[in-house]
mmCIF file of C-alpha atoms in Angstrom:
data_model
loop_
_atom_site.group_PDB
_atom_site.id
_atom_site.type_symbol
_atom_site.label_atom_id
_atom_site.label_comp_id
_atom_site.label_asym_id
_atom_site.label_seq_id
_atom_site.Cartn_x
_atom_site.Cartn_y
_atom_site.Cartn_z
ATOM 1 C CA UNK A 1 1.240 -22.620 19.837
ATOM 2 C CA UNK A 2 -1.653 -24.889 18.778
ATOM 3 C CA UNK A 3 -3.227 -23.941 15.272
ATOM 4 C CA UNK A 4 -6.732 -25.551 13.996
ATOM 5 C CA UNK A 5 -7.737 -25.625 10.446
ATOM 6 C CA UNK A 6 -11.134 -25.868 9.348
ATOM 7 C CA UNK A 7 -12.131 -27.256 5.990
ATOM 8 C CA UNK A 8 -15.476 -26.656 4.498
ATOM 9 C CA UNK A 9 -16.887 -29.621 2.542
ATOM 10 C CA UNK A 10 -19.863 -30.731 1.213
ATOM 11 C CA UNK A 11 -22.587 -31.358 3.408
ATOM 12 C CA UNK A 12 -21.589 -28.103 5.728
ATOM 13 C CA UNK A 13 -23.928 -25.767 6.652
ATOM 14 C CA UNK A 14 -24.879 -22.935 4.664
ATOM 15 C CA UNK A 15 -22.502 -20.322 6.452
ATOM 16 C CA UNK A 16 -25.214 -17.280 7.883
ATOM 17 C CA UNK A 17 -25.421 -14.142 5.800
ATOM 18 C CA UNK A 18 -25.192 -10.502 7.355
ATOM 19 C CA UNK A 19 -27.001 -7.486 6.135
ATOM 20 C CA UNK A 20 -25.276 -4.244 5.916
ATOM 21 C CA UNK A 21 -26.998 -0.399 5.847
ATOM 22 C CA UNK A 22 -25.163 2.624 5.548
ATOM 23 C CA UNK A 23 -23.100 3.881 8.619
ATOM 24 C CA UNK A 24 -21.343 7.304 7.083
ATOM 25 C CA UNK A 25 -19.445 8.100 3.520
ATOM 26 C CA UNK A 26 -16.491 9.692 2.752
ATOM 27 C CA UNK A 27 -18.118 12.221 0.295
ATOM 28 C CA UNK A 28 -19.022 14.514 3.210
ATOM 29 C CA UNK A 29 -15.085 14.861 4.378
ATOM 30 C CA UNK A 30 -13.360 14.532 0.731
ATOM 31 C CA UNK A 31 -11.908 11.663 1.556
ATOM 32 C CA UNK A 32 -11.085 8.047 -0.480
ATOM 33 C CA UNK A 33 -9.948 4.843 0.656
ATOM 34 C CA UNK A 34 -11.370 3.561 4.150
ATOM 35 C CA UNK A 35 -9.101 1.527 5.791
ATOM 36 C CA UNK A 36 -8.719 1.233 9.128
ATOM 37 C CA UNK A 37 -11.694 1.221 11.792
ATOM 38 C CA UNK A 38 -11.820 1.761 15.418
ATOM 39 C CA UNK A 39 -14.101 2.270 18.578
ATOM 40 C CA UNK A 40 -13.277 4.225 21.360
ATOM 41 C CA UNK A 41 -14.191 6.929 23.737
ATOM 42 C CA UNK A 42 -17.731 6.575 22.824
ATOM 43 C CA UNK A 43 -16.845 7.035 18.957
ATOM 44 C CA UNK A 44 -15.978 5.439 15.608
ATOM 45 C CA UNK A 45 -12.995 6.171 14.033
ATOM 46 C CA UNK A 46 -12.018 5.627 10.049
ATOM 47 C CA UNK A 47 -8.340 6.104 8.578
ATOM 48 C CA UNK A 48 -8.923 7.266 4.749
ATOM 49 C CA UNK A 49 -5.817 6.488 2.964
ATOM 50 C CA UNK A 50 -6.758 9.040 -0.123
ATOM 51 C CA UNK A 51 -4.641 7.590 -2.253
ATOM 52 C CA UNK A 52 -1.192 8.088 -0.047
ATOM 53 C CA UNK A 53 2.073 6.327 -1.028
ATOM 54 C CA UNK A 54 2.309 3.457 1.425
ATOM 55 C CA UNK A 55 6.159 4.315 1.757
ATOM 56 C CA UNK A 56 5.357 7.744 2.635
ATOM 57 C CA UNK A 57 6.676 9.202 -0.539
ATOM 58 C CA UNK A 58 3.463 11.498 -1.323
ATOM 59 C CA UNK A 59 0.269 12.035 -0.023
ATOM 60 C CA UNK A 60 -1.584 12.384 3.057
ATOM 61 C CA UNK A 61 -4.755 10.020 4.542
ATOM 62 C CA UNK A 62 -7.818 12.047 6.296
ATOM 63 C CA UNK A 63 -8.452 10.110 10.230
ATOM 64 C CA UNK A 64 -11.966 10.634 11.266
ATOM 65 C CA UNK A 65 -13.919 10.852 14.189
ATOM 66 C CA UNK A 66 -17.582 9.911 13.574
ATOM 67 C CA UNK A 67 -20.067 10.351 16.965
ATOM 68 C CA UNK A 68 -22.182 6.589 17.171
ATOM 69 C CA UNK A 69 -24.944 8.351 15.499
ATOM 70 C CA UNK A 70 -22.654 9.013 11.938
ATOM 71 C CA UNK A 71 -22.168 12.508 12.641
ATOM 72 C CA UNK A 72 -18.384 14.016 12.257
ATOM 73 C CA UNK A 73 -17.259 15.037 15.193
ATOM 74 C CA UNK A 74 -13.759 16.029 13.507
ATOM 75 C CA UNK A 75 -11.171 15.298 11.195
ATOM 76 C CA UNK A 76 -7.412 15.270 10.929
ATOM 77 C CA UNK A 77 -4.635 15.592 8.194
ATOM 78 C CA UNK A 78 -2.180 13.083 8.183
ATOM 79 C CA UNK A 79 0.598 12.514 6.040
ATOM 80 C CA UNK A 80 1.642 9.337 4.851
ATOM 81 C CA UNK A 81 -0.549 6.795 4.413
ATOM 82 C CA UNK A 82 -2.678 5.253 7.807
ATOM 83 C CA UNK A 83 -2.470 1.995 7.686
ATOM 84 C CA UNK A 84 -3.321 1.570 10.975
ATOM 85 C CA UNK A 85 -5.992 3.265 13.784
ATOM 86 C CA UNK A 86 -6.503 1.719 16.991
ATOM 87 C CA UNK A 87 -7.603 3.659 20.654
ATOM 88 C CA UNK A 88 -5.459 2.883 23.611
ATOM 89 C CA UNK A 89 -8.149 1.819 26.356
ATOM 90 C CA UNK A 90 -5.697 2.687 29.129
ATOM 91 C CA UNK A 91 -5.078 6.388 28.136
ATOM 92 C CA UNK A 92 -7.827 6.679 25.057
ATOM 93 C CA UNK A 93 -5.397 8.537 23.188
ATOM 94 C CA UNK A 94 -5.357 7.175 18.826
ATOM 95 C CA UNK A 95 -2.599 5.331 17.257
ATOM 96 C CA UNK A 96 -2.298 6.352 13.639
ATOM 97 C CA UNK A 97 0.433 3.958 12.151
ATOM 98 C CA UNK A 98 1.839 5.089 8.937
ATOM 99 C CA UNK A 99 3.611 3.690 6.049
ATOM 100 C CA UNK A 100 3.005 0.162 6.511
ATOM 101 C CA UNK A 101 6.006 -0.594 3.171
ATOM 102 C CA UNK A 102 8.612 1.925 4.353
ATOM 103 C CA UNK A 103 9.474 4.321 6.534
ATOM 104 C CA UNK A 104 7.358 3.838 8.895
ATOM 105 C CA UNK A 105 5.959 6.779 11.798
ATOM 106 C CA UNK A 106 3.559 7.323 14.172
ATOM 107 C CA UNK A 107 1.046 9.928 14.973
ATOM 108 C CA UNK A 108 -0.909 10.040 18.198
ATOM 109 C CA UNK A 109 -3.698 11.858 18.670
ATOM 110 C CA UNK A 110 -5.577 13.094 21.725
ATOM 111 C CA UNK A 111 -9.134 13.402 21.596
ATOM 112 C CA UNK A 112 -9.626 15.526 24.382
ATOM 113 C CA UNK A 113 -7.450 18.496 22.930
ATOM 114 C CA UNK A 114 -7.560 17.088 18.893
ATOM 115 C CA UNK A 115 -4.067 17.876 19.349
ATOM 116 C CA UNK A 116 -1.554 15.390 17.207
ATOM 117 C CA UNK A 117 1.938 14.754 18.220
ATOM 118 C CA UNK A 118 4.404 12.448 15.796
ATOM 119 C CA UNK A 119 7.061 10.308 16.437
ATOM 120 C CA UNK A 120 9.254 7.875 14.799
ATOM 121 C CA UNK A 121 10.935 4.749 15.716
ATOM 122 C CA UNK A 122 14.170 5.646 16.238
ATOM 123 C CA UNK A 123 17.773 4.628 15.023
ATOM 124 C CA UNK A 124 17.356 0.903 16.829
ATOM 125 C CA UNK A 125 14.544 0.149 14.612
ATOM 126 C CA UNK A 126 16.086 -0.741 10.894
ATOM 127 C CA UNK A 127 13.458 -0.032 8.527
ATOM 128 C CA UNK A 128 14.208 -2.002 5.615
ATOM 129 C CA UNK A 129 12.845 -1.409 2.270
ATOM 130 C CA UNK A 130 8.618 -2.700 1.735
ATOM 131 C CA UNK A 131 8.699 -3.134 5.527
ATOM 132 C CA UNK A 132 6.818 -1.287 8.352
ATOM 133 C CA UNK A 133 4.525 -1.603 11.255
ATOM 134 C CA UNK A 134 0.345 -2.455 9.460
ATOM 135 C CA UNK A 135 -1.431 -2.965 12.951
ATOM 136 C CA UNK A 136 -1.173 -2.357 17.026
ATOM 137 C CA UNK A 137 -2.202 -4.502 19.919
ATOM 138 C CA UNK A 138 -2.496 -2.824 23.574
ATOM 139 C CA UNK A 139 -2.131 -5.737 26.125
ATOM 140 C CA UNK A 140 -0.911 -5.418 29.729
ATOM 141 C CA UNK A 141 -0.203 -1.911 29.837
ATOM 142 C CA UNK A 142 2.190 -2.716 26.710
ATOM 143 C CA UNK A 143 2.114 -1.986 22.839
ATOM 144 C CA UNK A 144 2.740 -4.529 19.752
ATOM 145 C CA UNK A 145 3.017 -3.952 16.650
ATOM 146 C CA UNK A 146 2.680 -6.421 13.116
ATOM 147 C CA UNK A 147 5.396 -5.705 10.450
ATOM 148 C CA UNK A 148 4.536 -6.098 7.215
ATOM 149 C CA UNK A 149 6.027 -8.231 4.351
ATOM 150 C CA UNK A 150 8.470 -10.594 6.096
ATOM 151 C CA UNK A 151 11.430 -11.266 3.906
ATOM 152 C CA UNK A 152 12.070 -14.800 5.389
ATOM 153 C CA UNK A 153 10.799 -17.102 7.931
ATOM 154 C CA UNK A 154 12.856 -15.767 10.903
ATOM 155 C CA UNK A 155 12.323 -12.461 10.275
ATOM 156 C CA UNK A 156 10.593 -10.037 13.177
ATOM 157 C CA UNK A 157 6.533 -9.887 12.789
ATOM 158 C CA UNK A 158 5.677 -8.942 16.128
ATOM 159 C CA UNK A 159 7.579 -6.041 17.947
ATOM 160 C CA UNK A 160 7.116 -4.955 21.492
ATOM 161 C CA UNK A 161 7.249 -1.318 21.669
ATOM 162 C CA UNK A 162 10.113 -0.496 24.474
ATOM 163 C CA UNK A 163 9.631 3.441 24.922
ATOM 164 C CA UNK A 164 5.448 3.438 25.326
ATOM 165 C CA UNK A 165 5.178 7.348 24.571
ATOM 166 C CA UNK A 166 2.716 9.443 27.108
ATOM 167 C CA UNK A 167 1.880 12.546 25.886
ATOM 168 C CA UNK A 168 2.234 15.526 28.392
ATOM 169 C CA UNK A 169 -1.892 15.268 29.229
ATOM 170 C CA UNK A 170 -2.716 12.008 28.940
ATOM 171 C CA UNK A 171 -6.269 11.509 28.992
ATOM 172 C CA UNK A 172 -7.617 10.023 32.660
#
C-alpha cells in the first residue's frame, strides 16, 4: 500500500478556514461528551459518552437521534461507553460500539422499532486488557472493525466481522 506525506512549508498557501453555527446541544437530553457522529436514514446521530468508563466498568453514554432540522427524534440508554456510531446503509440498522479499552460489546439498534438488541464478540475474540473495537466500516456487504491500542507492530488493527448479525426485522 502506497502512503503520501505532505509537508507544509513556507511559502504554502494559507490553508481555507470553515465557519461553524450551532447544529443541537446536549443540554436538552442531559447528556456530556459528544463523540461519535453519524448520518443515516434521513437523520443525524450523536453518541454522548457522559462520562462512561471506556472499559465498561461504570457508566452509561446517551445515543441520539436528531431529525436534519436539530430536533430529537429520540434517545437511547446505553451502557458502557460508545465509542463508536455508524448506520449500516444495507439494512439502516445503528452500530453502537462500546468500550473501545476493554471489554468490548455491541449494541444495535433499529430505527424503525427503537428497539436495541446487544451482543458480544464471543469466546474467539481475546479481549486483552486497554484493547477493543473504536470504529466500523460497512464495505461489500461485510463489517470491519479498528482495535484500539496495538501492543506491537504485528498485532490485529483491522478485524473482519465473521458472524454479520441480522436482527429478526431487518429494516428493507
Amino acid at each position: 500500500m502506497l502512503f503520501r506525506s505532505l509537508a507544509l512549508g513556507a511559502g504554502m498557501a494559507d490553508a481555507a478556514s470553515f465557519t461553524t453555527s450551532v447544529f443541537a446541544t446536549g443540554g436538552s437530553i442531559g447528556a456530556t461528551q459528544p463523540d461519535s457522529v453519524s448520518f443515516g436514514d434521513g437523520s443525524l446521530w450523536v453518541a454522548f459518552q457522559n462520562g462512561a468508563d471506556t472499559t465498561g466498568a461504570s457508566g452509561s453514554s446517551t445515543v441520539v437521534r436528531y431529525s436534519v432540522s436539530g430536533a430529537v427524534q429520540h434517545e437511547w440508554t446505553i451502557a458502557g461507553n460508545v465509542d463508536g456510531l455508524k448506520v449500516d446503509p444495507t439494512t439502516g440498522l445503528v452500530w453502537a460500539l462500546q468500550n473501545n479499552d476493554g471489554n468490548s460489546a455491541l449494541t444495535i439498534i433499529n430505527p424503525t422499532t427503537n428497539a436495541t438488541t446487544a451482543y458480544t464478540y464471543g469466546s474467539s475474540y481475546t479481549n486483552v486488557a486497554n484493547r477493543g473495537f473504536d470504529d466500523i466500516v460497512f464495505a461489500n456487504g461485510k463489517a470491519y472493525l479498528s482495535e484500539t491500542n496495538p501492543a506491537s507492530t504485528t498485532d490485529p488493527i483491522l478485524l473482519e466481522l465473521n458472524n454479520y448479525p441480522t436482527l429478526s426485522s431487518p429494516l428493507q
